[in-house]
Amino acid sequence: MKAIVYHGSNNVSLDNVPVPEIKANEVLIKVHYAGICGSDLNIYVGAHPRAKAPLVPGHEFSGVIEEGNGHFAKGTKVTVRPLISCGHCYACESGNSHVCASLKLYGIDTDGGMAEYVKVPADVVHVLPDNMPMTIGAFVEPLAVGVHAVSRAKMQAGDSVVVFGAGTIGFCVASVAATCGAKQVIIVETNPFRLGLAKEAGFIAINPADTNVVDKVLELTGGTGADVVFDCAAHPSVAAVLTKLVRVQGTIEIVGSYKKPAEMALLDIEFKELTIVGTRVYVKRDFETAIKLIQAGFPYERLITVYAPEQAKEGFDICLNGGNVIKVMYQFS
């Protein structure tokens, strides 16, 4: 079968590799679309601490069951919750396997979905509606991240929401917040292409390069500040202002992954009695919710750019170099 294989820093190629052989608890999926995530870019540049070459990346994908192995009928449209948990640490035993002490993922710690076929355990498979486009099926995984983030923030209908970063996860968080009844969703982003898409999607878009974000958010919220602020950018300049534009007893949620410690005004947290929330990936129900939310009609298709597997390097490079794309997917079928 054809598979995109990571061979080392900035080195991916489309190779012929054996079709995986499945065990009793596994199924074989014929992949239709597989997306590039930020963690895949870390793998591509050789910066991911766990990913080892050779590796088939990809943990966002859709497809159909090729061998259901008694679990699913052949041809069933599916996506996958790509987490690998140990099952015996405190997090796993307390029902929080998504934050397992040794959490692993398909496409990072073992071969993933950027291939014609992939094998996974049957219990991580989610069935997709028959009428859902397969591109959108591959978008369920990042949208589940947004669902989990919004649920962790305990956002209420009528809240004012700020989202830093208009990448895939920022758009997912913003769309979920809007669908769940946010009064206004303000996206902060510097990339002109992404700003344009945010405006087209009906969000208030602010470019911090030409607007004072704190002043503008306070103006838009009547001087009170936002109820909930999501940091999907994970940049030190963002961390520095998070506490300034959230209201008293408001919530700040860290969604993006900071590579180094960043300064935050701890005194603001104390004086404004702020709640700081962390979020990581998703749980099973977030996938089911994401599938339902997709049917609410948000135009996720506008965020997707499709490449052929033969364009493996081009797809990674355009993401890495800040091209006019949000979510790049490879089409395998």
Coordinates of C-alpha atoms in Angstrom, one line a residue:
M1 CA 0.0 0.0 0.0
K2 CA 1.0 3.6 -0.4
A3 CA 1.9 5.5 2.8
I4 CA 3.4 8.9 3.7
V5 CA 6.5 8.0 5.7
Y6 CA 8.5 10.3 8.0
H7 CA 12.2 9.4 7.6
G8 CA 13.8 12.2 9.6
S9 CA 13.9 16.0 9.9
N10 CA 12.1 17.6 6.9
N11 CA 12.1 14.3 5.1
V12 CA 8.8 12.6 4.2
S13 CA 8.1 10.5 1.1
L14 CA 5.3 8.4 -0.4
D15 CA 6.5 4.8 0.0
N16 CA 5.1 1.3 -0.6
V17 CA 4.7 -0.5 2.7
P18 CA 2.9 -3.7 3.8
V19 CA -0.8 -3.6 4.6
P20 CA -1.2 -3.9 8.4
E21 CA -2.3 -7.3 9.7
I22 CA -5.1 -7.0 12.3
K23 CA -5.6 -8.9 15.6
A24 CA -8.9 -10.0 17.1
N25 CA -9.7 -6.7 18.8
E26 CA -8.7 -4.6 15.8
V27 CA -10.2 -3.4 12.5
L28 CA -8.7 -2.4 9.2
I29 CA -9.7 0.9 7.8
K30 CA -9.4 2.0 4.2
V31 CA -8.4 5.7 4.6
H32 CA -10.1 8.4 2.5
Y33 CA -8.6 11.6 4.0
A34 CA -5.9 12.3 6.6
G35 CA -5.2 15.8 8.0
I36 CA -2.0 17.5 9.1
C37 CA -2.0 18.6 12.7
G38 CA 0.5 20.9 14.6
S39 CA 2.0 17.8 16.2
D40 CA 2.6 16.4 12.7
L41 CA 4.5 19.5 11.9
N42 CA 6.6 19.0 15.0
I43 CA 7.3 15.4 13.8
Y44 CA 8.2 16.7 10.3
V45 CA 10.9 19.1 11.6
G46 CA 12.3 16.5 13.9
A47 CA 11.2 18.3 17.1
H48 CA 8.7 15.8 18.5
P49 CA 10.2 14.0 21.5
R50 CA 8.4 10.7 21.0
A51 CA 8.1 10.2 17.2
K52 CA 10.7 7.9 15.8
A53 CA 11.5 7.4 12.1
P54 CA 10.4 5.5 10.1
L55 CA 6.8 6.4 11.0
V56 CA 3.5 6.8 9.2
P57 CA 2.1 10.0 10.8
G58 CA -1.5 11.1 11.0
H59 CA -4.1 11.0 13.8
E60 CA -6.9 12.9 12.1
F61 CA -8.5 10.7 9.4
S62 CA -11.6 9.2 8.0
G63 CA -12.3 6.1 6.0
V64 CA -14.4 3.0 5.6
I65 CA -14.1 -0.3 7.3
E66 CA -12.2 -2.7 5.1
E67 CA -12.1 -5.6 7.6
G68 CA -14.6 -5.3 10.4
N69 CA -13.4 -8.5 12.1
G70 CA -16.9 -9.0 13.6
H71 CA -17.0 -5.5 15.0
F72 CA -18.3 -3.4 12.1
A73 CA -19.7 -4.1 8.7
K74 CA -17.4 -3.6 5.7
G75 CA -17.9 -0.2 4.1
T76 CA -19.1 1.5 7.3
K77 CA -18.0 5.2 7.3
V78 CA -15.8 5.9 10.3
T79 CA -13.3 8.1 12.1
V80 CA -11.0 7.3 15.0
R81 CA -10.3 8.6 18.5
P82 CA -6.6 8.1 18.2
L83 CA -5.6 7.8 21.9
I84 CA -3.5 5.0 23.4
S85 CA -3.8 4.8 27.2
C86 CA -2.1 2.5 29.7
G87 CA -5.3 1.6 31.5
H88 CA -3.7 1.3 35.0
C89 CA -2.4 4.7 36.1
Y90 CA -4.4 7.0 38.4
A91 CA -5.9 9.0 35.5
C92 CA -7.0 5.8 33.7
E93 CA -8.4 4.2 36.8
S94 CA -10.3 7.4 37.7
G95 CA -12.0 7.6 34.3
N96 CA -9.7 10.1 32.8
S97 CA -7.7 8.0 30.4
H98 CA -7.4 11.0 28.0
V99 CA -4.8 12.4 30.4
C100 CA -3.1 9.1 31.0
A101 CA 0.3 9.4 32.6
S102 CA 1.9 7.8 29.5
L103 CA -0.6 8.9 26.9
K104 CA 0.3 8.0 23.3
L105 CA -1.3 8.5 19.9
Y106 CA -1.6 6.8 16.6
G107 CA 0.5 8.6 14.1
I108 CA 3.0 9.7 16.8
D109 CA 3.9 6.6 18.8
T110 CA 2.9 4.1 16.2
D111 CA 1.8 4.2 12.6
G112 CA -1.1 6.4 11.8
G113 CA -3.6 7.3 9.1
M114 CA -1.5 8.9 6.3
A115 CA -1.8 5.7 4.3
E116 CA -4.2 3.7 2.2
Y117 CA -4.9 1.4 5.2
V118 CA -4.5 1.7 9.0
K119 CA -5.3 -0.7 11.8
V120 CA -6.8 0.4 15.1
P121 CA -8.6 -1.2 18.1
A122 CA -12.4 -1.5 17.4
D123 CA -13.2 0.4 20.6
V124 CA -11.7 3.7 19.3
V125 CA -13.8 3.7 16.1
H126 CA -16.6 6.2 15.7
V127 CA -19.3 5.6 13.0
L128 CA -20.0 8.6 10.8
P129 CA -23.4 9.5 9.4
D130 CA -24.0 8.2 5.8
N131 CA -24.5 11.8 4.5
M132 CA -21.3 13.3 6.0
P133 CA -18.6 14.1 3.5
M134 CA -15.4 12.1 4.2
T135 CA -13.4 15.3 4.3
I136 CA -15.5 16.5 7.2
G137 CA -15.2 13.1 8.7
A138 CA -11.5 13.7 9.0
F139 CA -12.3 17.0 10.7
V140 CA -14.1 15.4 13.6
E141 CA -10.9 14.8 15.6
P142 CA -9.8 18.5 15.8
L143 CA -13.4 19.6 16.3
A144 CA -13.6 17.2 19.3
V145 CA -10.7 19.2 20.8
G146 CA -12.8 22.3 20.5
V147 CA -15.8 20.6 22.1
H148 CA -13.7 19.4 25.0
A149 CA -12.2 22.9 25.5
V150 CA -15.6 24.6 25.5
S151 CA -17.0 22.1 27.9
R152 CA -14.0 22.5 30.3
A153 CA -14.5 26.3 30.3
K154 CA -18.2 25.9 31.4
M155 CA -19.1 28.6 28.9
Q156 CA -22.7 29.8 29.1
A157 CA -25.1 30.9 26.4
G158 CA -24.9 34.7 26.2
D159 CA -21.2 34.8 27.2
S160 CA -18.6 37.0 25.4
V161 CA -15.7 34.9 24.2
V162 CA -12.2 35.7 23.0
V163 CA -10.2 33.2 21.0
F164 CA -6.5 33.8 20.4
G165 CA -5.3 32.1 17.2
A166 CA -7.3 31.3 14.1
G167 CA -5.7 28.0 13.2
T168 CA -7.6 24.8 13.1
I169 CA -8.1 24.6 16.8
G170 CA -8.9 28.2 17.2
F171 CA -11.6 27.9 14.5
C172 CA -12.9 24.8 16.2
V173 CA -13.2 26.4 19.6
A174 CA -14.8 29.6 18.1
S175 CA -17.3 27.6 16.1
V176 CA -18.3 25.4 19.1
A177 CA -18.7 28.5 21.3
A178 CA -20.9 30.2 18.7
T179 CA -23.0 27.1 18.2
C180 CA -23.4 26.8 22.0
G181 CA -24.8 30.4 22.2
A182 CA -22.0 32.8 22.8
K183 CA -23.2 36.4 22.5
Q184 CA -20.1 37.4 20.6
V185 CA -16.9 35.5 19.5
I186 CA -13.8 37.6 19.1
I187 CA -10.9 36.1 17.3
V188 CA -7.4 37.6 17.6
E189 CA -5.0 36.7 14.8
T190 CA -2.2 38.3 12.8
N191 CA -2.4 36.2 9.6
P192 CA -4.4 38.2 7.0
F193 CA -5.7 35.0 5.3
R194 CA -7.0 33.6 8.6
L195 CA -8.4 37.0 9.6
G196 CA -10.4 37.0 6.4
L197 CA -11.8 33.6 7.0
A198 CA -12.7 34.5 10.5
K199 CA -14.7 37.5 9.3
E200 CA -16.4 35.5 6.6
A201 CA -17.5 33.0 9.2
G202 CA -19.2 35.8 11.2
F203 CA -16.7 36.3 14.0
I204 CA -15.3 39.6 15.2
A205 CA -11.7 39.6 14.0
I206 CA -8.9 41.7 15.6
N207 CA -5.4 42.0 14.3
P208 CA -3.0 42.8 17.3
A209 CA -0.5 44.3 14.8
D210 CA -2.8 47.3 14.3
T211 CA -5.2 47.3 17.2
N212 CA -4.7 47.3 20.9
V213 CA -6.4 44.0 21.8
V214 CA -7.1 44.8 25.5
D215 CA -8.7 48.2 24.6
K216 CA -10.8 46.7 21.8
V217 CA -12.1 43.8 23.9
L218 CA -13.0 46.1 26.7
E219 CA -14.8 48.4 24.2
L220 CA -16.7 45.4 22.7
T221 CA -17.7 44.2 26.2
G222 CA -18.9 47.5 27.6
G223 CA -15.7 47.9 29.7
T224 CA -16.3 44.6 31.6
G225 CA -14.1 42.2 29.8
A226 CA -14.7 38.8 28.2
D227 CA -16.4 36.0 30.2
V228 CA -14.2 33.4 28.7
V229 CA -10.8 33.7 27.0
F230 CA -9.3 30.7 25.1
D231 CA -5.6 30.8 24.3
C232 CA -5.1 28.7 21.2
A233 CA -2.0 30.5 20.2
A234 CA 0.4 29.6 23.0
H235 CA 2.6 32.6 22.4
P236 CA 4.3 34.6 25.2
S237 CA 2.8 37.9 23.9
V238 CA -0.7 36.3 24.4
A239 CA 0.0 35.0 27.9
A240 CA 1.0 38.5 28.9
V241 CA -2.5 40.0 28.2
L242 CA -4.8 37.1 29.0
T243 CA -5.6 38.4 32.5
K244 CA -6.1 42.0 31.2
L245 CA -9.1 41.4 29.0
V246 CA -11.1 38.8 31.0
R247 CA -13.8 40.1 33.4
V248 CA -13.7 39.7 37.2
Q249 CA -14.3 36.0 38.1
G250 CA -13.9 35.2 34.4
T251 CA -12.2 32.1 32.9
I252 CA -9.0 31.7 31.0
E253 CA -8.4 28.4 29.3
I254 CA -5.0 27.3 28.0
V255 CA -5.7 25.3 24.8
G256 CA -2.4 25.7 22.9
S257 CA 0.8 24.0 24.1
Y258 CA 3.5 26.3 25.3
K259 CA 7.0 25.0 24.5
K260 CA 8.6 27.2 27.2
P261 CA 7.3 28.8 30.4
A262 CA 5.5 32.2 29.8
E263 CA 5.0 35.1 32.1
M264 CA 1.4 35.7 33.3
A265 CA 0.2 38.4 35.7
L266 CA -0.5 36.3 38.8
L267 CA -1.6 39.3 40.8
D268 CA -4.5 39.8 38.3
I269 CA -5.6 36.1 39.0
E270 CA -5.7 36.9 42.7
F271 CA -7.3 40.3 42.6
K272 CA -9.9 39.4 39.9
E273 CA -10.5 35.9 41.3
L274 CA -9.9 34.4 37.9
T275 CA -10.3 30.7 37.0
I276 CA -7.5 29.2 34.9
V277 CA -8.4 26.0 33.1
G278 CA -6.3 23.5 31.2
T279 CA -7.5 21.2 28.5
R280 CA -6.0 18.2 26.7
V281 CA -7.4 16.3 23.7
Y282 CA -10.9 14.9 24.3
V283 CA -13.1 12.1 25.7
K284 CA -15.3 9.7 23.9
R285 CA -18.5 11.8 24.2
D286 CA -16.7 14.8 22.7
F287 CA -16.5 12.8 19.4
E288 CA -20.2 12.1 19.4
T289 CA -20.9 15.8 20.2
A290 CA -18.6 16.9 17.4
I291 CA -20.3 14.7 14.9
K292 CA -23.7 16.3 15.9
L293 CA -22.3 19.8 15.8
I294 CA -21.0 19.4 12.3
Q295 CA -24.5 18.8 11.2
A296 CA -25.4 22.3 12.6
G297 CA -24.1 23.8 9.4
F298 CA -20.8 25.7 10.2
P299 CA -18.9 25.8 6.9
Y300 CA -15.9 23.7 8.0
E301 CA -15.3 22.9 4.3
R302 CA -13.8 26.4 3.8
L303 CA -11.0 25.5 6.2
I304 CA -9.9 22.4 4.2
T305 CA -7.3 22.2 1.4
V306 CA -6.8 18.8 -0.2
Y307 CA -3.5 17.5 -1.5
A308 CA -2.6 14.2 -3.2
P309 CA -0.4 11.9 -1.2
E310 CA 2.3 12.3 -3.9
Q311 CA 2.4 16.0 -2.7
A312 CA 3.4 14.9 0.8
K313 CA 6.3 17.3 1.2
E314 CA 4.4 20.2 -0.4
G315 CA 1.6 19.7 2.1
F316 CA 3.9 19.8 5.1
D317 CA 5.9 22.7 3.7
I318 CA 2.9 25.0 3.1
C319 CA 1.7 24.5 6.6
L320 CA 5.1 25.0 8.1
N321 CA 5.7 28.2 6.1
G322 CA 2.5 29.9 6.9
G323 CA 0.7 29.5 3.5
N324 CA -2.9 30.4 2.9
V325 CA -4.2 27.2 4.4
I326 CA -5.9 26.2 7.6
K327 CA -6.3 22.4 7.4
V328 CA -4.3 20.4 4.8
M329 CA -5.6 16.9 4.1
Y330 CA -4.3 14.1 1.9
Q331 CA -6.8 12.2 -0.2
F332 CA -6.1 8.5 -0.3
S333 CA -9.4 7.3 -1.8

